[in-house]
Amino acid sequence: MNRFHIGGLALCASMAACGWVREKTNGALNKGGELAGSAATEVIEGVTTGVERTWALDVQLSEELRTHGLKLGKVDLESGSSGKDNRLVIYLSTERTFNDTVSAVAFDKDGLEMGRTAFLLNKAAGTGDFHVVQFQDFTDLERKSRVEIK
């Protein structure tokens, strides 16, 4: 009978140890998975940021508009009805009242002009708002292109 008790105790101790080992192994695997997931997320965010920079559209305000108190904020690019990226959504703010027609000229990555449009900008002092700058259907604002607003 004594052997039976000792065997039973040994069996119980083995099972308890296995459960403890399993818990610790699962914990280590989960922690390793969290670290790997975190590292993968950072890599993906880095790649995304690099791609955004590579495909970024360079939009600049002329010195004359900056002198009149205009400032450029967020810039987004949208597809027009033709399916080409020819709609520029820009945020403009001003320190002073501004009421004039402004032109936007688009250049490709080689510096060749590829589109031109004009829009009326009527802003009260100390205000800011988004404006849609619609280029012609044939204009496709491609990566590494530039738009000058003057």
CSV table of N, CA and C in Angstrom, one decimal:
chain,number,residue,atom,x,y,z
A,1,MET,N,0.8,-1.2,0.0
A,1,MET,CA,0.0,0.0,0.0
A,1,MET,C,0.9,1.3,0.0
A,2,ASN,N,1.9,1.2,0.7
A,2,ASN,CA,2.9,2.3,0.7
A,2,ASN,C,3.4,2.6,-0.7
A,3,ARG,N,3.7,1.7,-1.4
A,3,ARG,CA,4.1,1.9,-2.8
A,3,ARG,C,3.0,2.6,-3.6
A,4,PHE,N,1.8,2.2,-3.4
A,4,PHE,CA,0.7,2.8,-4.1
A,4,PHE,C,0.6,4.3,-3.8
A,5,HIS,N,0.7,4.6,-2.6
A,5,HIS,CA,0.7,6.1,-2.2
A,5,HIS,C,1.8,6.9,-2.8
A,6,ILE,N,3.0,6.2,-2.7
A,6,ILE,CA,4.2,6.9,-3.3
A,6,ILE,C,4.0,7.1,-4.8
A,7,GLY,N,3.5,6.1,-5.4
A,7,GLY,CA,3.3,6.2,-6.9
A,7,GLY,C,2.2,7.2,-7.2
A,8,GLY,N,1.2,7.3,-6.4
A,8,GLY,CA,0.1,8.2,-6.6
A,8,GLY,C,0.6,9.7,-6.4
A,9,LEU,N,1.4,9.8,-5.4
A,9,LEU,CA,2.0,11.1,-5.1
A,9,LEU,C,2.9,11.6,-6.2
A,10,ALA,N,3.7,10.6,-6.7
A,10,ALA,CA,4.6,10.9,-7.8
A,10,ALA,C,3.8,11.3,-9.0
A,11,LEU,N,2.7,10.6,-9.3
A,11,LEU,CA,1.9,10.9,-10.5
A,11,LEU,C,1.3,12.3,-10.3
A,12,CYS,N,0.8,12.6,-9.2
A,12,CYS,CA,0.2,13.9,-8.9
A,12,CYS,C,1.2,15.0,-9.1
A,13,ALA,N,2.4,14.8,-8.5
A,13,ALA,CA,3.5,15.8,-8.7
A,13,ALA,C,3.9,16.0,-10.1
A,14,SER,N,3.9,14.9,-10.9
A,14,SER,CA,4.2,15.0,-12.3
A,14,SER,C,3.2,15.8,-13.1
A,15,MET,N,1.9,15.5,-12.8
A,15,MET,CA,0.9,16.2,-13.5
A,15,MET,C,0.9,17.7,-13.1
A,16,ALA,N,1.1,18.0,-11.8
A,16,ALA,CA,1.2,19.4,-11.4
A,16,ALA,C,2.4,20.1,-12.1
A,17,ALA,N,3.5,19.4,-12.2
A,17,ALA,CA,4.7,20.0,-12.8
A,17,ALA,C,4.4,20.2,-14.3
A,18,CYS,N,3.7,19.3,-14.9
A,18,CYS,CA,3.4,19.5,-16.3
A,18,CYS,C,2.5,20.7,-16.6
A,19,GLY,N,1.5,20.9,-15.7
A,19,GLY,CA,0.7,22.0,-15.8
A,19,GLY,C,1.5,23.3,-15.6
A,20,TRP,N,2.4,23.3,-14.6
A,20,TRP,CA,3.2,24.5,-14.4
A,20,TRP,C,4.1,24.8,-15.6
A,21,VAL,N,4.7,23.7,-16.1
A,21,VAL,CA,5.5,23.9,-17.3
A,21,VAL,C,4.7,24.4,-18.5
A,22,ARG,N,3.5,23.9,-18.6
A,22,ARG,CA,2.6,24.3,-19.7
A,22,ARG,C,2.3,25.8,-19.6
A,23,GLU,N,1.9,26.2,-18.4
A,23,GLU,CA,1.6,27.6,-18.1
A,23,GLU,C,2.8,28.5,-18.4
A,24,LYS,N,3.9,28.1,-18.0
A,24,LYS,CA,5.1,29.0,-18.2
A,24,LYS,C,5.5,29.0,-19.7
A,25,THR,N,5.3,27.9,-20.4
A,25,THR,CA,5.6,27.8,-21.8
A,25,THR,C,4.6,28.7,-22.6
A,26,ASN,N,3.3,28.6,-22.2
A,26,ASN,CA,2.3,29.4,-22.9
A,26,ASN,C,2.6,30.9,-22.6
A,27,GLY,N,3.0,31.2,-21.4
A,27,GLY,CA,3.3,32.6,-21.1
A,27,GLY,C,4.4,33.1,-21.9
A,28,ALA,N,5.5,32.3,-22.0
A,28,ALA,CA,6.7,32.7,-22.7
A,28,ALA,C,6.3,32.9,-24.2
A,29,LEU,N,5.5,31.9,-24.8
A,29,LEU,CA,5.1,32.0,-26.2
A,29,LEU,C,4.3,33.3,-26.4
A,30,ASN,N,3.3,33.5,-25.5
A,30,ASN,CA,2.5,34.7,-25.6
A,30,ASN,C,3.3,36.0,-25.6
A,31,LYS,N,4.3,36.0,-24.7
A,31,LYS,CA,5.1,37.2,-24.6
A,31,LYS,C,6.0,37.4,-25.8
A,32,GLY,N,6.5,36.3,-26.3
A,32,GLY,CA,7.3,36.3,-27.6
A,32,GLY,C,6.4,36.7,-28.7
A,33,GLY,N,5.2,36.2,-28.8
A,33,GLY,CA,4.3,36.6,-29.8
A,33,GLY,C,3.9,38.1,-29.8
A,34,GLU,N,3.8,38.7,-28.5
A,34,GLU,CA,3.5,40.1,-28.4
A,34,GLU,C,4.7,40.9,-28.9
A,35,LEU,N,5.9,40.5,-28.6
A,35,LEU,CA,7.1,41.2,-29.0
A,35,LEU,C,7.2,41.1,-30.5
A,36,ALA,N,7.0,39.9,-31.1
A,36,ALA,CA,7.1,39.8,-32.6
A,36,ALA,C,6.0,40.6,-33.2
A,37,GLY,N,4.8,40.6,-32.7
A,37,GLY,CA,3.7,41.4,-33.3
A,37,GLY,C,4.0,42.9,-33.2
A,38,SER,N,4.6,43.3,-32.1
A,38,SER,CA,5.0,44.8,-31.9
A,38,SER,C,6.0,45.1,-32.9
A,39,ALA,N,7.0,44.3,-33.1
A,39,ALA,CA,8.1,44.6,-34.0
A,39,ALA,C,7.6,44.6,-35.5
A,40,ALA,N,6.7,43.7,-35.8
A,40,ALA,CA,6.1,43.6,-37.1
A,40,ALA,C,5.3,44.9,-37.4
A,41,THR,N,4.5,45.3,-36.4
A,41,THR,CA,3.8,46.6,-36.5
A,41,THR,C,4.6,47.8,-36.8
A,42,GLU,N,5.8,47.8,-36.1
A,42,GLU,CA,6.7,49.0,-36.3
A,42,GLU,C,7.3,48.9,-37.7
A,43,VAL,N,7.6,47.7,-38.2
A,43,VAL,CA,8.2,47.6,-39.5
A,43,VAL,C,7.1,48.0,-40.5
A,44,ILE,N,5.9,47.6,-40.4
A,44,ILE,CA,4.8,48.0,-41.3
A,44,ILE,C,4.6,49.5,-41.3
A,45,GLU,N,4.6,50.1,-40.1
A,45,GLU,CA,4.4,51.5,-40.0
A,45,GLU,C,5.6,52.3,-40.7
A,46,GLY,N,6.8,51.7,-40.5
A,46,GLY,CA,8.0,52.3,-41.2
A,46,GLY,C,7.9,52.3,-42.7
A,47,VAL,N,7.5,51.1,-43.2
A,47,VAL,CA,7.3,50.9,-44.6
A,47,VAL,C,6.3,51.9,-45.2
A,48,THR,N,5.1,51.9,-44.5
A,48,THR,CA,4.1,52.8,-44.9
A,48,THR,C,4.5,54.3,-44.9
A,49,THR,N,5.2,54.7,-43.9
A,49,THR,CA,5.7,56.1,-43.9
A,49,THR,C,6.7,56.3,-45.1
A,50,GLY,N,7.6,55.4,-45.3
A,50,GLY,CA,8.5,55.5,-46.5
A,50,GLY,C,7.8,55.6,-47.8
A,51,VAL,N,6.8,54.7,-48.0
A,51,VAL,CA,6.0,54.8,-49.2
A,51,VAL,C,5.3,56.1,-49.3
A,52,GLU,N,4.7,56.6,-48.2
A,52,GLU,CA,4.0,57.9,-48.3
A,52,GLU,C,4.9,59.0,-48.7
A,53,ARG,N,6.1,59.0,-48.2
A,53,ARG,CA,7.1,60.0,-48.5
A,53,ARG,C,7.5,59.9,-50.0
A,54,THR,N,7.7,58.7,-50.5
A,54,THR,CA,8.1,58.5,-51.9
A,54,THR,C,7.0,58.9,-52.8
A,55,TRP,N,5.7,58.7,-52.5
A,55,TRP,CA,4.6,59.1,-53.3
A,55,TRP,C,4.1,60.4,-53.0
A,56,ALA,N,4.7,61.2,-52.1
A,56,ALA,CA,4.2,62.5,-51.7
A,56,ALA,C,4.2,63.5,-52.8
A,57,LEU,N,3.2,64.3,-52.8
A,57,LEU,CA,3.0,65.4,-53.7
A,57,LEU,C,3.5,66.6,-53.0
A,58,ASP,N,4.4,67.4,-53.7
A,58,ASP,CA,5.0,68.6,-53.1
A,58,ASP,C,4.1,69.8,-53.5
A,59,VAL,N,3.5,70.4,-52.5
A,59,VAL,CA,2.6,71.6,-52.8
A,59,VAL,C,3.3,72.7,-52.1
A,60,GLN,N,3.5,73.8,-52.8
A,60,GLN,CA,4.1,75.0,-52.3
A,60,GLN,C,3.3,76.3,-52.5
A,61,LEU,N,3.3,77.2,-51.5
A,61,LEU,CA,2.7,78.5,-51.7
A,61,LEU,C,3.8,79.4,-52.2
A,62,SER,N,3.4,80.3,-53.1
A,62,SER,CA,4.4,81.3,-53.6
A,62,SER,C,4.8,82.3,-52.5
A,63,GLU,N,5.9,82.9,-52.6
A,63,GLU,CA,6.4,83.9,-51.6
A,63,GLU,C,5.4,85.0,-51.5
A,64,GLU,N,4.8,85.4,-52.6
A,64,GLU,CA,3.8,86.5,-52.7
A,64,GLU,C,2.6,86.2,-51.8
A,65,LEU,N,2.1,84.9,-51.9
A,65,LEU,CA,0.9,84.6,-51.1
A,65,LEU,C,1.3,84.5,-49.6
A,66,ARG,N,2.5,84.0,-49.3
A,66,ARG,CA,3.0,83.9,-47.9
A,66,ARG,C,3.1,85.3,-47.3
A,67,THR,N,3.5,86.3,-48.2
A,67,THR,CA,3.7,87.7,-47.7
A,67,THR,C,2.3,88.3,-47.4
A,68,HIS,N,1.2,87.8,-48.1
A,68,HIS,CA,-0.1,88.3,-47.8
A,68,HIS,C,-0.7,87.6,-46.6
A,69,GLY,N,0.0,86.7,-45.9
A,69,GLY,CA,-0.4,86.1,-44.7
A,69,GLY,C,-1.1,84.7,-44.9
A,70,LEU,N,-1.0,84.2,-46.1
A,70,LEU,CA,-1.6,82.8,-46.3
A,70,LEU,C,-0.6,81.7,-45.8
A,71,LYS,N,-1.2,80.7,-45.3
A,71,LYS,CA,-0.4,79.5,-44.8
A,71,LYS,C,-1.0,78.3,-45.3
A,72,LEU,N,-0.2,77.3,-45.7
A,72,LEU,CA,-0.7,76.0,-46.2
A,72,LEU,C,-0.7,75.0,-45.1
A,73,GLY,N,-1.7,74.3,-45.0
A,73,GLY,CA,-1.8,73.2,-44.0
A,73,GLY,C,-1.9,71.8,-44.7
A,74,LYS,N,-2.8,71.0,-44.2
A,74,LYS,CA,-2.9,69.6,-44.7
A,74,LYS,C,-3.2,69.6,-46.2
A,75,VAL,N,-2.7,68.6,-46.9
A,75,VAL,CA,-2.9,68.5,-48.4
A,75,VAL,C,-3.3,67.0,-48.6
A,76,ASP,N,-4.4,66.8,-49.4
A,76,ASP,CA,-4.8,65.5,-49.8
A,76,ASP,C,-5.0,65.5,-51.3
A,77,LEU,N,-4.9,64.3,-51.8
A,77,LEU,CA,-5.1,64.1,-53.3
A,77,LEU,C,-6.2,63.1,-53.5
A,78,GLU,N,-7.1,63.5,-54.4
A,78,GLU,CA,-8.3,62.7,-54.7
A,78,GLU,C,-8.4,62.4,-56.1
A,79,SER,N,-9.2,61.4,-56.5
A,79,SER,CA,-9.5,61.1,-57.9
A,79,SER,C,-10.7,61.8,-58.3
A,80,GLY,N,-10.6,62.4,-59.5
A,80,GLY,CA,-11.8,63.1,-60.1
A,80,GLY,C,-12.7,62.1,-60.8
A,81,SER,N,-13.7,62.6,-61.6
A,81,SER,CA,-14.6,61.8,-62.3
A,81,SER,C,-13.9,61.0,-63.4
A,82,SER,N,-12.8,61.4,-63.8
A,82,SER,CA,-12.0,60.6,-64.9
A,82,SER,C,-11.3,59.4,-64.3
A,83,GLY,N,-11.2,59.4,-63.0
A,83,GLY,CA,-10.4,58.3,-62.3
A,83,GLY,C,-9.0,58.6,-62.1
A,84,LYS,N,-8.6,59.8,-62.6
A,84,LYS,CA,-7.2,60.3,-62.4
A,84,LYS,C,-7.1,61.1,-61.1
A,85,ASP,N,-5.9,61.1,-60.5
A,85,ASP,CA,-5.7,61.9,-59.3
A,85,ASP,C,-5.5,63.4,-59.8
A,86,ASN,N,-6.6,64.1,-59.9
A,86,ASN,CA,-6.6,65.5,-60.4
A,86,ASN,C,-7.3,66.5,-59.5
A,87,ARG,N,-7.6,66.0,-58.3
A,87,ARG,CA,-8.3,66.9,-57.3
A,87,ARG,C,-7.4,67.1,-56.1
A,88,LEU,N,-7.0,68.3,-55.8
A,88,LEU,CA,-6.2,68.6,-54.7
A,88,LEU,C,-7.0,69.2,-53.6
A,89,VAL,N,-7.0,68.7,-52.4
A,89,VAL,CA,-7.8,69.3,-51.3
A,89,VAL,C,-6.7,69.9,-50.4
A,90,ILE,N,-6.8,71.2,-50.2
A,90,ILE,CA,-5.7,71.9,-49.4
A,90,ILE,C,-6.4,72.7,-48.3
A,91,TYR,N,-5.7,72.8,-47.2
A,91,TYR,CA,-6.2,73.6,-46.1
A,91,TYR,C,-5.3,74.9,-46.1
A,92,LEU,N,-6.0,76.0,-46.3
A,92,LEU,CA,-5.4,77.3,-46.3
A,92,LEU,C,-5.9,78.2,-45.1
A,93,SER,N,-5.0,78.8,-44.4
A,93,SER,CA,-5.4,79.7,-43.4
A,93,SER,C,-4.7,81.1,-43.7
A,94,THR,N,-5.3,82.1,-43.1
A,94,THR,CA,-4.8,83.5,-43.3
A,94,THR,C,-4.8,84.3,-42.1
A,95,GLU,N,-3.8,85.1,-42.0
A,95,GLU,CA,-3.7,86.1,-40.9
A,95,GLU,C,-4.4,87.4,-41.2
A,96,ARG,N,-4.5,87.7,-42.5
A,96,ARG,CA,-5.2,88.9,-42.9
A,96,ARG,C,-6.3,88.6,-43.9
A,97,THR,N,-7.2,89.5,-44.1
A,97,THR,CA,-8.3,89.3,-45.1
A,97,THR,C,-7.6,89.2,-46.5
A,98,PHE,N,-8.1,88.2,-47.3
A,98,PHE,CA,-7.6,87.9,-48.6
A,98,PHE,C,-8.8,87.6,-49.5
A,99,ASN,N,-8.8,88.4,-50.7
A,99,ASN,CA,-9.9,88.2,-51.6
A,99,ASN,C,-9.2,88.4,-53.0
A,100,ASP,N,-8.9,87.2,-53.7
A,100,ASP,CA,-8.3,87.3,-55.0
A,100,ASP,C,-8.4,86.0,-55.7
A,101,THR,N,-8.1,85.9,-57.0
A,101,THR,CA,-8.0,84.7,-57.7
A,101,THR,C,-6.6,84.1,-57.6
A,102,VAL,N,-6.5,82.9,-57.3
A,102,VAL,CA,-5.3,82.2,-57.1
A,102,VAL,C,-5.1,81.1,-58.1
A,103,SER,N,-3.9,80.9,-58.6
A,103,SER,CA,-3.7,79.9,-59.6
A,103,SER,C,-2.9,78.8,-59.1
A,104,ALA,N,-3.1,77.6,-59.6
A,104,ALA,CA,-2.3,76.4,-59.2
A,104,ALA,C,-1.7,75.8,-60.5
A,105,VAL,N,-0.4,75.6,-60.5
A,105,VAL,CA,0.2,75.0,-61.6
A,105,VAL,C,0.9,73.7,-61.2
A,106,ALA,N,0.6,72.6,-62.0
A,106,ALA,CA,1.2,71.3,-61.7
A,106,ALA,C,2.3,71.0,-62.6
A,107,PHE,N,3.4,70.4,-62.0
A,107,PHE,CA,4.6,70.0,-62.8
A,107,PHE,C,4.8,68.5,-62.5
A,108,ASP,N,5.3,67.8,-63.5
A,108,ASP,CA,5.6,66.4,-63.3
A,108,ASP,C,7.0,66.3,-62.7
A,109,LYS,N,7.4,65.0,-62.5
A,109,LYS,CA,8.7,64.8,-61.8
A,109,LYS,C,9.9,65.4,-62.5
A,110,ASP,N,9.7,65.6,-63.8
A,110,ASP,CA,10.8,66.2,-64.6
A,110,ASP,C,10.8,67.7,-64.7
A,111,GLY,N,9.8,68.3,-64.1
A,111,GLY,CA,9.6,69.7,-64.1
A,111,GLY,C,8.8,70.3,-65.2
A,112,LEU,N,8.2,69.4,-66.0
A,112,LEU,CA,7.3,69.9,-67.1
A,112,LEU,C,5.9,70.2,-66.6
A,113,GLU,N,5.4,71.3,-67.1
A,113,GLU,CA,4.0,71.7,-66.7
A,113,GLU,C,3.1,70.7,-67.3
A,114,MET,N,2.1,70.3,-66.4
A,114,MET,CA,1.1,69.3,-66.9
A,114,MET,C,-0.3,69.7,-66.5
A,115,GLY,N,-0.5,70.8,-65.9
A,115,GLY,CA,-1.9,71.3,-65.6
A,115,GLY,C,-1.9,72.6,-64.9
A,116,ARG,N,-3.0,73.3,-65.1
A,116,ARG,CA,-3.1,74.7,-64.6
A,116,ARG,C,-4.6,75.0,-64.3
A,117,THR,N,-4.9,75.6,-63.2
A,117,THR,CA,-6.2,76.0,-62.9
A,117,THR,C,-6.2,77.2,-62.0
A,118,ALA,N,-7.4,77.8,-61.9
A,118,ALA,CA,-7.5,79.0,-61.0
A,118,ALA,C,-8.7,78.9,-60.1
A,119,PHE,N,-8.7,79.5,-59.0
A,119,PHE,CA,-9.9,79.5,-58.1
A,119,PHE,C,-9.9,80.7,-57.3
A,120,LEU,N,-11.1,81.2,-56.9
A,120,LEU,CA,-11.3,82.4,-56.1
A,120,LEU,C,-11.1,82.0,-54.6
A,121,LEU,N,-10.3,82.8,-54.0
A,121,LEU,CA,-10.0,82.6,-52.6
A,121,LEU,C,-10.5,83.9,-51.8
A,122,ASN,N,-11.5,83.7,-51.0
A,122,ASN,CA,-12.1,84.8,-50.3
A,122,ASN,C,-12.1,84.4,-48.8
A,123,LYS,N,-11.1,85.0,-48.0
A,123,LYS,CA,-10.9,84.5,-46.7
A,123,LYS,C,-10.9,85.8,-45.8
A,124,ALA,N,-11.6,85.7,-44.6
A,124,ALA,CA,-11.5,86.7,-43.6
A,124,ALA,C,-10.3,86.5,-42.8
A,125,ALA,N,-9.8,87.6,-42.2
A,125,ALA,CA,-8.6,87.5,-41.3
A,125,ALA,C,-8.8,86.5,-40.2
A,126,GLY,N,-7.7,85.7,-40.0
A,126,GLY,CA,-7.8,84.7,-38.9
A,126,GLY,C,-8.6,83.5,-39.1
A,127,THR,N,-8.9,83.2,-40.4
A,127,THR,CA,-9.7,82.0,-40.7
A,127,THR,C,-8.9,81.0,-41.4
A,128,GLY,N,-9.4,79.8,-41.5
A,128,GLY,CA,-8.8,78.7,-42.3
A,128,GLY,C,-9.9,77.7,-42.7
A,129,ASP,N,-9.6,77.1,-43.9
A,129,ASP,CA,-10.6,76.2,-44.4
A,129,ASP,C,-10.0,75.3,-45.5
A,130,PHE,N,-10.7,74.2,-45.8
A,130,PHE,CA,-10.3,73.4,-46.9
A,130,PHE,C,-10.8,73.9,-48.3
A,131,HIS,N,-10.0,73.8,-49.3
A,131,HIS,CA,-10.4,74.2,-50.6
A,131,HIS,C,-10.1,73.1,-51.6
A,132,VAL,N,-11.0,72.8,-52.6
A,132,VAL,CA,-10.7,71.8,-53.6
A,132,VAL,C,-10.2,72.5,-54.8
A,133,VAL,N,-9.0,72.1,-55.3
A,133,VAL,CA,-8.4,72.6,-56.5
A,133,VAL,C,-8.6,71.5,-57.5
A,134,GLN,N,-9.4,71.8,-58.5
A,134,GLN,CA,-9.8,70.8,-59.5
A,134,GLN,C,-9.0,71.1,-60.8
A,135,PHE,N,-8.1,70.1,-61.2
A,135,PHE,CA,-7.3,70.3,-62.5
A,135,PHE,C,-8.1,69.6,-63.6
A,136,GLN,N,-7.7,69.8,-64.8
A,136,GLN,CA,-8.4,69.2,-66.0
A,136,GLN,C,-8.3,67.7,-65.9
A,137,ASP,N,-9.2,67.1,-66.7
A,137,ASP,CA,-9.4,65.6,-66.7
A,137,ASP,C,-8.1,64.9,-67.1
A,138,PHE,N,-7.3,65.5,-68.0
A,138,PHE,CA,-6.0,64.9,-68.4
A,138,PHE,C,-4.9,65.0,-67.4
A,139,THR,N,-5.0,65.9,-66.5
A,139,THR,CA,-4.0,66.1,-65.5
A,139,THR,C,-4.0,64.9,-64.5
A,140,ASP,N,-2.9,64.3,-64.3
A,140,ASP,CA,-2.8,63.2,-63.3
A,140,ASP,C,-1.6,63.5,-62.4
A,141,LEU,N,-1.9,63.9,-61.2
A,141,LEU,CA,-0.9,64.3,-60.3
A,141,LEU,C,-0.2,63.0,-59.8
A,142,GLU,N,0.9,62.7,-60.4
A,142,GLU,CA,1.6,61.5,-60.1
A,142,GLU,C,2.7,61.7,-59.0
A,143,ARG,N,3.3,60.6,-58.6
A,143,ARG,CA,4.3,60.6,-57.5
A,143,ARG,C,5.4,61.6,-57.9
A,144,LYS,N,5.9,62.2,-56.9
A,144,LYS,CA,7.0,63.1,-57.1
A,144,LYS,C,6.7,64.3,-58.0
A,145,SER,N,5.4,64.6,-58.2
A,145,SER,CA,5.1,65.8,-58.9
A,145,SER,C,5.0,67.0,-57.9
A,146,ARG,N,4.8,68.2,-58.5
A,146,ARG,CA,4.8,69.4,-57.7
A,146,ARG,C,3.7,70.3,-58.1
A,147,VAL,N,3.1,71.0,-57.1
A,147,VAL,CA,2.1,72.0,-57.5
A,147,VAL,C,2.5,73.3,-56.8
A,148,GLU,N,2.5,74.4,-57.6
A,148,GLU,CA,2.8,75.7,-57.1
A,148,GLU,C,1.5,76.5,-57.0
A,149,ILE,N,1.2,77.1,-55.9
A,149,ILE,CA,0.0,77.9,-55.8
A,149,ILE,C,0.5,79.3,-55.7
A,150,LYS,N,0.0,80.2,-56.7
A,150,LYS,CA,0.5,81.5,-56.7
A,150,LYS,C,-0.6,82.5,-57.0
